[in-house]
Amino acid sequence: MSLAVANRVTSVRMTPALLHLCVGAGIFLFLFIVGDRLLHDSDTYWHIKVGQWIIDHAAMPYSDIYSFTRAGSPWMSNAWLSQVIYATAYSHAGWAGAVALTALAVAAALVIFLNLIGSCFEPVHRILLALLAFVVSSPHLLARPHVLALPIMVAWAGGLIRAVDQRSPPPWVLLPLMVVWANLHGGFVLGLALIAPIALEALWQSKHDERIAVATQWGLFGVAALLASCCTPYLHNTLFAAAKILSLGPVLSLVSEWRPADFSSIGPFELALLGLIGLALSRGVVLSLPRIALLLLVTHMALSHVRCVEVFAFLVPLAIARPFRDRAAPAIHAIDARASWLVSTPAALAVIGGALALSLAYTAHHDFVFDRAQAPAAALDALRQHQARRIFNDYQFGGFLIANDVPTFIDSRAELYGQQFMMKYLRAAEGRSRDEVAALLDEFKVDGTLLTPDQPAAQLLDQMPGWTRLYADDFAVAHVRVAPAK
């Protein structure tokens, strides 16, 4: 190596891309090591089960085959691609495969996020923002389809916002992302919804004589994105299936991840919300009215539904990054990529190889285990030995039953069961009336129950004639019918 080249190599600092890759690799390894925490929701079970069914039958489900209360009812899997990916990973590597896939998706989302805000903040500030987004989102980072769609959500939203910030035409190159998103998860409707406020801002900042052209461009882009979202095996029905869950109304607030944010004790979301408000006030960040409306919409979503917190965590920094830079006018130090490729390329390969080697080494000495509170295996075995076939189950046990080929009374496919049925189930599970519980169990000829120990209905069954407790542990209580249903 010549002296000139050596001096050039040693004088080059770490490139932004390499820095972002190192952060992503660190997040991946962290999530992989604490991977058991990603297996805390029994929905993972039924997503893998559906994915395996799709692989085995080379077909898409159009009706329910997993419950006995809605058997044969119309149902479509709008996360079919995620389910197939998870099923493939699970079949090859067990829970380690599902954990690695989830960790990789989160890491990819953070790397994309860092690249999008890279020109607006110094390295230390953008890393802090990325870590903040990660911490705020962490309660909802689970081995489920919405996490696989997270990188696409970040890229889509960031791409739209960047186009407006740079006063560029709509980013048509992002349309393939919408196709993939629509097949991965029903959250693609958020991507469609983001087009309107961002297009409004493009119109807001355009010159008077350009507004017709800008409106036409963004209008055509919106139509193209809508058509792209229909490029799924279910075609336009994907839109209806994704929107159906939003029509459940008040029942959504009774499902944990659809409940409003809880500020009874201070947490990451509250700290992030207050911190961003304080930052905007202290720096005097000025936003256009359409962008203010976008931020208020995203904040409202996060306050209304816990599952939307990650949308807030990633989209708010993306939305304020350029205005913050323009207001604060920081001196962002650029790196000459041409002078650093000799360092960055081998270093990037070393980072990726190191992360892979460490994850494989950890897998060899650690068995990933699903959360026992979501998988009541012993209680289910007791019910099977008693030959119980129609089981009134706790909502959170639905995925585990599906994975074990046991027809469910209910599971997390809320759009399948509908508002009326879910309200009837929830009233019974809360044990408000012995007669109401008995009537529901008789209506569906239930011969066994599988509930959590703290569920009021489980305690009520101890006192109901015709029922006896079969099994109980720290995670589940099983009852069986000892008298014929009326």
GROMACS .gro file of C-alpha atoms in nm:
model
  486
    1MET     CA    1   0.000   0.000   0.000
    2SER     CA    2   0.142   0.341  -0.098
    3LEU     CA    3   0.194   0.615   0.155
    4ALA     CA    4  -0.076   0.828  -0.010
    5VAL     CA    5  -0.336   0.552   0.013
    6ALA     CA    6  -0.240   0.475   0.371
    7ASN     CA    7  -0.279   0.837   0.470
    8ARG     CA    8  -0.615   0.851   0.298
    9VAL     CA    9  -0.741   0.537   0.474
   10THR     CA   10  -0.629   0.641   0.820
   11SER     CA   11  -0.772   0.990   0.784
   12VAL     CA   12  -1.120   0.877   0.686
   13ARG     CA   13  -1.380   0.860   0.957
   14MET     CA   14  -1.653   0.601   0.970
   15THR     CA   15  -1.900   0.662   0.686
   16PRO     CA   16  -2.268   0.720   0.770
   17ALA     CA   17  -2.369   0.395   0.599
   18LEU     CA   18  -2.120   0.195   0.804
   19LEU     CA   19  -2.223   0.372   1.123
   20HIS     CA   20  -2.588   0.295   1.055
   21LEU     CA   21  -2.503  -0.066   0.975
   22CYS     CA   22  -2.320  -0.099   1.307
   23VAL     CA   23  -2.626   0.035   1.491
   24GLY     CA   24  -2.851  -0.207   1.304
   25ALA     CA   25  -2.620  -0.499   1.380
   26GLY     CA   26  -2.615  -0.402   1.746
   27ILE     CA   27  -2.995  -0.388   1.763
   28PHE     CA   28  -3.020  -0.722   1.583
   29LEU     CA   29  -2.785  -0.892   1.829
   30PHE     CA   30  -2.960  -0.735   2.126
   31LEU     CA   31  -3.303  -0.853   2.011
   32PHE     CA   32  -3.167  -1.195   1.925
   33ILE     CA   33  -3.013  -1.239   2.270
   34VAL     CA   34  -3.337  -1.132   2.442
   35GLY     CA   35  -3.534  -1.318   2.174
   36ASP     CA   36  -3.765  -1.494   2.420
   37ARG     CA   37  -3.926  -1.153   2.480
   38LEU     CA   38  -4.035  -1.150   2.114
   39LEU     CA   39  -4.238  -1.468   2.180
   40HIS     CA   40  -4.493  -1.320   2.419
   41ASP     CA   41  -4.804  -1.328   2.202
   42SER     CA   42  -4.986  -1.643   2.098
   43ASP     CA   43  -5.083  -1.474   1.770
   44THR     CA   44  -4.742  -1.591   1.651
   45TYR     CA   45  -4.870  -1.948   1.672
   46TRP     CA   46  -5.167  -1.904   1.443
   47HIS     CA   47  -4.975  -1.688   1.194
   48ILE     CA   48  -4.723  -1.970   1.153
   49LYS     CA   49  -5.006  -2.223   1.130
   50VAL     CA   50  -5.181  -2.029   0.853
   51GLY     CA   51  -4.852  -1.980   0.669
   52GLN     CA   52  -4.784  -2.353   0.679
   53TRP     CA   53  -5.138  -2.422   0.551
   54ILE     CA   54  -5.078  -2.188   0.257
   55ILE     CA   55  -4.748  -2.362   0.178
   56ASP     CA   56  -4.897  -2.712   0.207
   57HIS     CA   57  -5.206  -2.637  -0.004
   58ALA     CA   58  -5.051  -2.382  -0.243
   59ALA     CA   59  -5.371  -2.186  -0.199
   60MET     CA   60  -5.515  -1.896  -0.002
   61PRO     CA   61  -5.775  -1.932   0.275
   62TYR     CA   62  -6.116  -1.782   0.199
   63SER     CA   63  -6.313  -1.918   0.495
   64ASP     CA   64  -6.250  -2.001   0.857
   65ILE     CA   65  -6.121  -2.349   0.935
   66TYR     CA   66  -5.986  -2.285   1.283
   67SER     CA   67  -6.286  -2.211   1.507
   68PHE     CA   68  -6.607  -2.399   1.587
   69THR     CA   69  -6.808  -2.082   1.643
   70ARG     CA   70  -6.740  -1.933   1.299
   71ALA     CA   71  -6.645  -2.239   1.097
   72GLY     CA   72  -6.702  -2.181   0.727
   73SER     CA   73  -6.754  -1.806   0.761
   74PRO     CA   74  -6.578  -1.585   0.505
   75TRP     CA   75  -6.226  -1.495   0.615
   76MET     CA   76  -5.917  -1.381   0.429
   77SER     CA   77  -5.560  -1.367   0.553
   78ASN     CA   78  -5.434  -1.020   0.462
   79ALA     CA   79  -5.091  -1.099   0.612
   80TRP     CA   80  -5.040  -1.412   0.406
   81LEU     CA   81  -4.686  -1.328   0.287
   82SER     CA   82  -4.561  -1.263   0.641
   83GLN     CA   83  -4.722  -1.586   0.753
   84VAL     CA   84  -4.549  -1.783   0.479
   85ILE     CA   85  -4.214  -1.622   0.565
   86TYR     CA   86  -4.256  -1.695   0.935
   87ALA     CA   87  -4.369  -2.051   0.866
   88THR     CA   88  -4.065  -2.109   0.645
   89ALA     CA   89  -3.828  -1.969   0.908
   90TYR     CA   90  -3.992  -2.177   1.180
   91SER     CA   91  -3.982  -2.499   0.978
   92HIS     CA   92  -3.608  -2.459   0.919
   93ALA     CA   93  -3.488  -2.317   1.251
   94GLY     CA   94  -3.772  -2.340   1.502
   95TRP     CA   95  -3.830  -2.043   1.730
   96ALA     CA   96  -3.475  -1.923   1.659
   97GLY     CA   97  -3.580  -1.865   1.299
   98ALA     CA   98  -3.884  -1.659   1.401
   99VAL     CA   99  -3.673  -1.456   1.645
  100ALA     CA  100  -3.397  -1.391   1.391
  101LEU     CA  101  -3.651  -1.283   1.129
  102THR     CA  102  -3.815  -1.039   1.370
  103ALA     CA  103  -3.483  -0.898   1.492
  104LEU     CA  104  -3.364  -0.852   1.133
  105ALA     CA  105  -3.680  -0.661   1.039
  106VAL     CA  106  -3.643  -0.423   1.334
  107ALA     CA  107  -3.276  -0.369   1.258
  108ALA     CA  108  -3.355  -0.299   0.892
  109ALA     CA  109  -3.621  -0.044   0.993
  110LEU     CA  110  -3.371   0.138   1.213
  111VAL     CA  111  -3.102   0.142   0.943
  112ILE     CA  112  -3.351   0.288   0.693
  113PHE     CA  113  -3.463   0.540   0.954
  114LEU     CA  114  -3.103   0.649   1.020
  115ASN     CA  115  -3.034   0.690   0.648
  116LEU     CA  116  -3.347   0.904   0.605
  117ILE     CA  117  -3.256   1.147   0.882
  118GLY     CA  118  -2.881   1.131   0.816
  119SER     CA  119  -2.857   1.470   0.644
  120CYS     CA  120  -3.049   1.650   0.919
  121PHE     CA  121  -2.867   1.552   1.238
  122GLU     CA  122  -2.517   1.490   1.364
  123PRO     CA  123  -2.432   1.120   1.408
  124VAL     CA  124  -2.478   1.117   1.785
  125HIS     CA  125  -2.818   1.286   1.758
  126ARG     CA  126  -2.956   1.055   1.491
  127ILE     CA  127  -2.838   0.750   1.685
  128LEU     CA  128  -3.016   0.882   1.993
  129LEU     CA  129  -3.333   0.935   1.788
  130ALA     CA  130  -3.308   0.582   1.650
  131LEU     CA  131  -3.264   0.437   1.998
  132LEU     CA  132  -3.558   0.644   2.120
  133ALA     CA  133  -3.776   0.507   1.839
  134PHE     CA  134  -3.662   0.157   1.930
  135VAL     CA  135  -3.735   0.195   2.301
  136VAL     CA  136  -4.076   0.353   2.245
  137SER     CA  137  -4.171   0.077   1.999
  138SER     CA  138  -4.029  -0.209   2.206
  139PRO     CA  139  -4.354  -0.313   2.385
  140HIS     CA  140  -4.508  -0.394   2.046
  141LEU     CA  141  -4.203  -0.559   1.890
  142LEU     CA  142  -4.319  -0.920   1.868
  143ALA     CA  143  -4.276  -1.208   1.625
  144ARG     CA  144  -4.579  -1.103   1.422
  145PRO     CA  145  -4.646  -0.973   1.069
  146HIS     CA  146  -4.659  -0.603   1.160
  147VAL     CA  147  -4.288  -0.615   1.248
  148LEU     CA  148  -4.194  -0.758   0.908
  149ALA     CA  149  -4.377  -0.463   0.753
  150LEU     CA  150  -4.199  -0.209   0.975
  151PRO     CA  151  -3.904  -0.144   0.737
  152ILE     CA  152  -4.147  -0.083   0.453
  153MET     CA  153  -4.355   0.156   0.662
  154VAL     CA  154  -4.044   0.359   0.749
  155ALA     CA  155  -3.917   0.362   0.390
  156TRP     CA  156  -4.259   0.454   0.250
  157ALA     CA  157  -4.330   0.736   0.495
  158GLY     CA  158  -3.975   0.867   0.479
  159GLY     CA  159  -3.978   0.860   0.101
  160LEU     CA  160  -4.301   1.058   0.080
  161ILE     CA  161  -4.183   1.316   0.333
  162ARG     CA  162  -3.845   1.351   0.164
  163ALA     CA  163  -4.014   1.415  -0.172
  164VAL     CA  164  -4.211   1.704  -0.023
  165ASP     CA  165  -3.911   1.841   0.166
  166GLN     CA  166  -3.707   1.845  -0.155
  167ARG     CA  167  -4.002   1.981  -0.356
  168SER     CA  168  -3.977   1.679  -0.584
  169PRO     CA  169  -4.250   1.494  -0.775
  170PRO     CA  170  -4.421   1.198  -0.606
  171PRO     CA  171  -4.176   0.910  -0.552
  172TRP     CA  172  -4.310   0.660  -0.804
  173VAL     CA  173  -4.019   0.431  -0.726
  174LEU     CA  174  -4.187   0.351  -0.393
  175LEU     CA  175  -4.492   0.185  -0.551
  176PRO     CA  176  -4.338  -0.166  -0.541
  177LEU     CA  177  -4.308  -0.120  -0.165
  178MET     CA  178  -4.684  -0.076  -0.144
  179VAL     CA  179  -4.732  -0.404  -0.331
  180VAL     CA  180  -4.511  -0.587  -0.081
  181TRP     CA  181  -4.667  -0.407   0.217
  182ALA     CA  182  -5.020  -0.500   0.112
  183ASN     CA  183  -4.920  -0.867   0.109
  184LEU     CA  184  -4.731  -0.849   0.438
  185HIS     CA  185  -4.977  -0.677   0.669
  186GLY     CA  186  -5.305  -0.487   0.676
  187GLY     CA  187  -5.123  -0.179   0.802
  188PHE     CA  188  -5.070  -0.078   0.441
  189VAL     CA  189  -5.387   0.131   0.474
  190LEU     CA  190  -5.177   0.369   0.682
  191GLY     CA  191  -4.944   0.411   0.386
  192LEU     CA  192  -5.239   0.500   0.167
  193ALA     CA  193  -5.374   0.740   0.429
  194LEU     CA  194  -5.039   0.922   0.450
  195ILE     CA  195  -5.058   1.025   0.085
  196ALA     CA  196  -5.337   1.280   0.140
  197PRO     CA  197  -5.174   1.504   0.405
  198ILE     CA  198  -4.834   1.483   0.237
  199ALA     CA  199  -4.985   1.568  -0.103
  200LEU     CA  200  -5.167   1.857   0.063
  201GLU     CA  201  -4.835   1.992   0.189
  202ALA     CA  202  -4.685   1.960  -0.159
  203LEU     CA  203  -4.977   2.165  -0.286
  204TRP     CA  204  -4.943   2.410   0.004
  205GLN     CA  205  -4.579   2.495  -0.070
  206SER     CA  206  -4.608   2.506  -0.450
  207LYS     CA  207  -4.641   2.824  -0.649
  208HIS     CA  208  -4.984   2.933  -0.761
  209ASP     CA  209  -4.928   2.852  -1.127
  210GLU     CA  210  -4.789   2.506  -1.039
  211ARG     CA  211  -5.073   2.384  -0.820
  212ILE     CA  212  -5.276   2.215  -1.091
  213ALA     CA  213  -4.972   2.016  -1.207
  214VAL     CA  214  -4.877   1.925  -0.848
  215ALA     CA  215  -5.232   1.819  -0.766
  216THR     CA  216  -5.244   1.607  -1.081
  217GLN     CA  217  -4.912   1.440  -1.004
  218TRP     CA  218  -5.001   1.349  -0.647
  219GLY     CA  219  -5.354   1.250  -0.745
  220LEU     CA  220  -5.221   1.006  -1.003
  221PHE     CA  221  -4.970   0.877  -0.749
  222GLY     CA  222  -5.252   0.817  -0.499
  223VAL     CA  223  -5.451   0.622  -0.757
  224ALA     CA  224  -5.143   0.421  -0.852
  225ALA     CA  225  -5.074   0.342  -0.485
  226LEU     CA  226  -5.435   0.231  -0.442
  227LEU     CA  227  -5.404   0.000  -0.742
  228ALA     CA  228  -5.070  -0.129  -0.613
  229SER     CA  229  -5.233  -0.221  -0.282
  230CYS     CA  230  -5.472  -0.444  -0.474
  231CYS     CA  231  -5.188  -0.652  -0.622
  232THR     CA  232  -5.252  -0.941  -0.385
  233PRO     CA  233  -5.414  -1.283  -0.423
  234TYR     CA  234  -5.736  -1.127  -0.287
  235LEU     CA  235  -5.721  -0.829  -0.528
  236HIS     CA  236  -5.943  -0.539  -0.414
  237ASN     CA  237  -6.087  -0.744  -0.129
  238THR     CA  238  -5.759  -0.686   0.055
  239LEU     CA  239  -5.868  -0.328   0.114
  240PHE     CA  240  -6.204  -0.433   0.257
  241ALA     CA  241  -6.045  -0.697   0.479
  242ALA     CA  242  -5.791  -0.449   0.616
  243ALA     CA  243  -6.055  -0.187   0.684
  244LYS     CA  244  -6.304  -0.430   0.838
  245ILE     CA  245  -6.130  -0.442   1.173
  246LEU     CA  246  -6.169  -0.064   1.207
  247SER     CA  247  -6.546  -0.108   1.190
  248LEU     CA  248  -6.554  -0.303   1.517
  249GLY     CA  249  -6.607   0.019   1.709
  250PRO     CA  250  -6.602   0.012   2.091
  251VAL     CA  251  -6.497  -0.353   2.107
  252LEU     CA  252  -6.147  -0.256   1.995
  253SER     CA  253  -6.085  -0.077   2.325
  254LEU     CA  254  -6.139  -0.409   2.505
  255VAL     CA  255  -5.848  -0.575   2.322
  256SER     CA  256  -5.518  -0.494   2.493
  257GLU     CA  257  -5.322  -0.370   2.190
  258TRP     CA  258  -5.613  -0.157   2.071
  259ARG     CA  259  -5.659   0.017   2.406
  260PRO     CA  260  -5.565   0.382   2.455
  261ALA     CA  261  -5.221   0.469   2.590
  262ASP     CA  262  -5.199   0.450   2.968
  263PHE     CA  263  -5.032   0.746   3.139
  264SER     CA  264  -5.106   0.635   3.495
  265SER     CA  265  -4.733   0.569   3.530
  266ILE     CA  266  -4.455   0.731   3.333
  267GLY     CA  267  -4.319   0.528   3.041
  268PRO     CA  268  -4.109   0.561   2.722
  269PHE     CA  269  -4.398   0.688   2.510
  270GLU     CA  270  -4.485   0.967   2.751
  271LEU     CA  271  -4.120   1.067   2.787
  272ALA     CA  272  -4.078   1.072   2.408
  273LEU     CA  273  -4.393   1.277   2.358
  274LEU     CA  274  -4.292   1.533   2.621
  275GLY     CA  275  -3.934   1.539   2.498
  276LEU     CA  276  -4.032   1.609   2.138
  277ILE     CA  277  -4.270   1.885   2.248
  278GLY     CA  278  -3.992   2.038   2.456
  279LEU     CA  279  -3.744   2.011   2.169
  280ALA     CA  280  -3.982   2.182   1.928
  281LEU     CA  281  -4.050   2.463   2.174
  282SER     CA  282  -3.686   2.517   2.265
  283ARG     CA  283  -3.565   2.525   1.904
  284GLY     CA  284  -3.864   2.711   1.765
  285VAL     CA  285  -3.930   2.455   1.491
  286VAL     CA  286  -4.186   2.593   1.245
  287LEU     CA  287  -4.407   2.352   1.053
  288SER     CA  288  -4.663   2.403   0.780
  289LEU     CA  289  -5.028   2.352   0.867
  290PRO     CA  290  -5.051   2.025   0.665
  291ARG     CA  291  -4.748   1.885   0.848
  292ILE     CA  292  -4.892   1.991   1.182
  293ALA     CA  293  -5.211   1.807   1.085
  294LEU     CA  294  -5.004   1.498   0.998
  295LEU     CA  295  -4.825   1.504   1.335
  296LEU     CA  296  -5.151   1.552   1.521
  297LEU     CA  297  -5.303   1.258   1.332
  298VAL     CA  298  -5.009   1.030   1.415
  299THR     CA  299  -5.012   1.141   1.779
  300HIS     CA  300  -5.387   1.081   1.802
  301MET     CA  301  -5.343   0.731   1.664
  302ALA     CA  302  -5.074   0.653   1.923
  303LEU     CA  303  -5.283   0.794   2.207
  304SER     CA  304  -5.593   0.603   2.091
  305HIS     CA  305  -5.433   0.265   2.028
  306VAL     CA  306  -5.121   0.117   2.188
  307ARG     CA  307  -5.041  -0.074   1.871
  308CYS     CA  308  -4.985   0.255   1.686
  309VAL     CA  309  -4.705   0.372   1.914
  310GLU     CA  310  -4.435   0.254   1.672
  311VAL     CA  311  -4.596   0.466   1.400
  312PHE     CA  312  -4.550   0.769   1.625
  313ALA     CA  313  -4.196   0.666   1.721
  314PHE     CA  314  -4.071   0.654   1.362
  315LEU     CA  315  -4.290   0.901   1.172
  316VAL     CA  316  -4.267   1.203   1.404
  317PRO     CA  317  -3.885   1.230   1.383
  318LEU     CA  318  -3.905   1.183   1.005
  319ALA     CA  319  -4.162   1.461   0.979
  320ILE     CA  320  -3.971   1.716   1.188
  321ALA     CA  321  -3.616   1.631   1.071
  322ARG     CA  322  -3.593   1.869   0.774
  323PRO     CA  323  -3.775   2.162   0.943
  324PHE     CA  324  -3.553   2.112   1.248
  325ARG     CA  325  -3.239   2.123   1.033
  326ASP     CA  326  -3.357   2.432   0.847
  327ARG     CA  327  -3.433   2.609   1.172
  328ALA     CA  328  -3.126   2.506   1.367
  329ALA     CA  329  -2.894   2.511   1.062
  330PRO     CA  330  -2.649   2.257   1.207
  331ALA     CA  331  -2.319   2.195   1.039
  332ILE     CA  332  -2.360   1.835   0.928
  333HIS     CA  333  -2.019   1.698   0.845
  334ALA     CA  334  -2.020   1.520   0.512
  335ILE     CA  335  -1.805   1.218   0.451
  336ASP     CA  336  -1.634   1.165   0.119
  337ALA     CA  337  -1.759   0.818   0.023
  338ARG     CA  338  -1.510   0.794  -0.261
  339ALA     CA  339  -1.224   0.826  -0.015
  340SER     CA  340  -1.362   0.573   0.229
  341TRP     CA  341  -1.474   0.275   0.027
  342LEU     CA  342  -1.146   0.095   0.098
  343VAL     CA  343  -1.238   0.102   0.467
  344SER     CA  344  -1.618   0.082   0.462
  345THR     CA  345  -1.667  -0.219   0.235
  346PRO     CA  346  -1.448  -0.465   0.427
  347ALA     CA  347  -1.575  -0.320   0.754
  348ALA     CA  348  -1.937  -0.368   0.649
  349LEU     CA  349  -1.869  -0.729   0.555
  350ALA     CA  350  -1.696  -0.777   0.890
  351VAL     CA  351  -1.994  -0.632   1.078
  352ILE     CA  352  -2.243  -0.854   0.895
  353GLY     CA  353  -2.023  -1.162   0.931
  354GLY     CA  354  -1.963  -1.092   1.298
  355ALA     CA  355  -2.334  -1.050   1.372
  356LEU     CA  356  -2.411  -1.375   1.188
  357ALA     CA  357  -2.135  -1.566   1.369
  358LEU     CA  358  -2.242  -1.438   1.711
  359SER     CA  359  -2.609  -1.520   1.651
  360LEU     CA  360  -2.522  -1.874   1.536
  361ALA     CA  361  -2.298  -1.923   1.840
  362TYR     CA  362  -2.573  -1.803   2.071
  363THR     CA  363  -2.828  -2.032   1.906
  364ALA     CA  364  -2.601  -2.332   1.965
  365HIS     CA  365  -2.614  -2.273   2.341
  366HIS     CA  366  -2.966  -2.135   2.386
  367ASP     CA  367  -3.310  -2.281   2.319
  368PHE     CA  368  -3.573  -2.015   2.256
  369VAL     CA  369  -3.890  -2.078   2.453
  370PHE     CA  370  -4.235  -1.935   2.395
  371ASP     CA  371  -4.394  -1.754   2.687
  372ARG     CA  372  -4.568  -2.019   2.901
  373ALA     CA  373  -4.842  -1.776   2.996
  374GLN     CA  374  -4.951  -1.782   2.630
  375ALA     CA  375  -4.910  -2.158   2.587
  376PRO     CA  376  -5.104  -2.357   2.852
  377ALA     CA  377  -4.981  -2.698   2.737
  378ALA     CA  378  -5.054  -2.890   3.058
  379ALA     CA  379  -5.409  -2.760   3.087
  380LEU     CA  380  -5.476  -2.843   2.721
  381ASP     CA  381  -5.341  -3.196   2.770
  382ALA     CA  382  -5.581  -3.244   3.061
  383LEU     CA  383  -5.876  -3.132   2.847
  384ARG     CA  384  -5.770  -3.362   2.565
  385GLN     CA  385  -5.745  -3.659   2.799
  386HIS     CA  386  -6.098  -3.580   2.911
  387GLN     CA  387  -6.194  -3.568   2.539
  388ALA     CA  388  -6.324  -3.212   2.553
  389ARG     CA  389  -6.383  -3.099   2.196
  390ARG     CA  390  -6.561  -2.764   2.216
  391ILE     CA  391  -6.354  -2.543   2.443
  392PHE     CA  392  -6.451  -2.197   2.566
  393ASN     CA  393  -6.106  -2.038   2.566
  394ASP     CA  394  -5.946  -1.721   2.688
  395TYR     CA  395  -5.884  -1.470   2.408
  396GLN     CA  396  -5.506  -1.491   2.450
  397PHE     CA  397  -5.503  -1.872   2.418
  398GLY     CA  398  -5.659  -1.876   2.071
  399GLY     CA  399  -5.334  -1.888   1.876
  400PHE     CA  400  -5.197  -2.173   2.089
  401LEU     CA  401  -5.513  -2.379   2.032
  402ILE     CA  402  -5.499  -2.321   1.657
  403ALA     CA  403  -5.137  -2.436   1.651
  404ASN     CA  404  -5.244  -2.754   1.829
  405ASP     CA  405  -5.534  -2.824   1.590
  406VAL     CA  406  -5.798  -2.748   1.853
  407PRO     CA  407  -6.097  -2.551   1.722
  408THR     CA  408  -6.127  -2.222   1.907
  409PHE     CA  409  -6.425  -2.048   2.060
  410ILE     CA  410  -6.250  -1.719   1.986
  411ASP     CA  411  -5.906  -1.592   1.885
  412SER     CA  412  -5.749  -1.263   1.783
  413ARG     CA  413  -5.906  -1.255   1.437
  414ALA     CA  414  -6.151  -0.992   1.559
  415GLU     CA  415  -6.270  -0.910   1.207
  416LEU     CA  416  -6.395  -1.269   1.172
  417TYR     CA  417  -6.603  -1.270   1.489
  418GLY     CA  418  -6.751  -0.924   1.464
  419GLN     CA  419  -6.853  -0.671   1.725
  420GLN     CA  420  -7.171  -0.842   1.848
  421PHE     CA  421  -7.011  -1.181   1.909
  422MET     CA  422  -6.702  -1.031   2.073
  423MET     CA  423  -6.910  -0.820   2.309
  424LYS     CA  424  -7.112  -1.127   2.407
  425TYR     CA  425  -6.792  -1.324   2.466
  426LEU     CA  426  -6.629  -1.048   2.670
  427ARG     CA  427  -6.935  -1.009   2.891
  428ALA     CA  428  -6.930  -1.382   2.961
  429ALA     CA  429  -6.554  -1.387   3.025
  430GLU     CA  430  -6.597  -1.108   3.276
  431GLY     CA  431  -6.850  -1.323   3.462
  432ARG     CA  432  -7.110  -1.050   3.496
  433SER     CA  433  -7.399  -1.294   3.511
  434ARG     CA  434  -7.406  -1.667   3.583
  435ASP     CA  435  -7.712  -1.706   3.361
  436GLU     CA  436  -7.543  -1.522   3.075
  437VAL     CA  437  -7.233  -1.742   3.099
  438ALA     CA  438  -7.443  -2.060   3.118
  439ALA     CA  439  -7.654  -1.952   2.820
  440LEU     CA  440  -7.348  -1.887   2.602
  441LEU     CA  441  -7.187  -2.220   2.695
  442ASP     CA  442  -7.510  -2.403   2.622
  443GLU     CA  443  -7.568  -2.218   2.294
  444PHE     CA  444  -7.241  -2.345   2.149
  445LYS     CA  445  -7.251  -2.683   2.328
  446VAL     CA  446  -6.923  -2.614   2.509
  447ASP     CA  447  -6.788  -2.914   2.700
  448GLY     CA  448  -6.465  -2.762   2.834
  449THR     CA  449  -6.314  -2.427   2.925
  450LEU     CA  450  -5.959  -2.295   2.922
  451LEU     CA  451  -5.919  -1.961   3.099
  452THR     CA  452  -5.659  -1.765   3.292
  453PRO     CA  453  -5.674  -1.802   3.673
  454ASP     CA  454  -5.767  -1.437   3.723
  455GLN     CA  455  -6.053  -1.449   3.474
  456PRO     CA  456  -6.386  -1.390   3.657
  457ALA     CA  457  -6.557  -1.655   3.445
  458ALA     CA  458  -6.308  -1.916   3.569
  459GLN     CA  459  -6.400  -1.838   3.929
  460LEU     CA  460  -6.769  -1.839   3.844
  461LEU     CA  461  -6.743  -2.185   3.687
  462ASP     CA  462  -6.624  -2.323   4.022
  463GLN     CA  463  -6.970  -2.247   4.157
  464MET     CA  464  -7.184  -2.332   3.855
  465PRO     CA  465  -7.381  -2.660   3.867
  466GLY     CA  466  -7.290  -2.906   3.595
  467TRP     CA  467  -6.924  -2.796   3.584
  468THR     CA  468  -6.613  -2.908   3.768
  469ARG     CA  469  -6.255  -2.789   3.779
  470LEU     CA  470  -6.030  -3.034   3.596
  471TYR     CA  471  -5.690  -2.868   3.611
  472ALA     CA  472  -5.526  -2.549   3.739
  473ASP     CA  473  -5.176  -2.402   3.748
  474ASP     CA  474  -5.025  -2.054   3.747
  475PHE     CA  475  -5.114  -1.998   3.382
  476ALA     CA  476  -5.450  -2.161   3.313
  477VAL     CA  477  -5.760  -2.316   3.466
  478ALA     CA  478  -5.958  -2.588   3.289
  479HIS     CA  479  -6.318  -2.688   3.364
  480VAL     CA  480  -6.527  -2.963   3.208
  481ARG     CA  481  -6.898  -3.018   3.188
  482VAL     CA  482  -7.030  -3.300   3.406
  483ALA     CA  483  -7.396  -3.258   3.316
  484PRO     CA  484  -7.552  -3.247   2.966
  485ALA     CA  485  -7.610  -2.904   2.813
  486LYS     CA  486  -7.969  -2.785   2.821
   0.00000   0.00000   0.00000
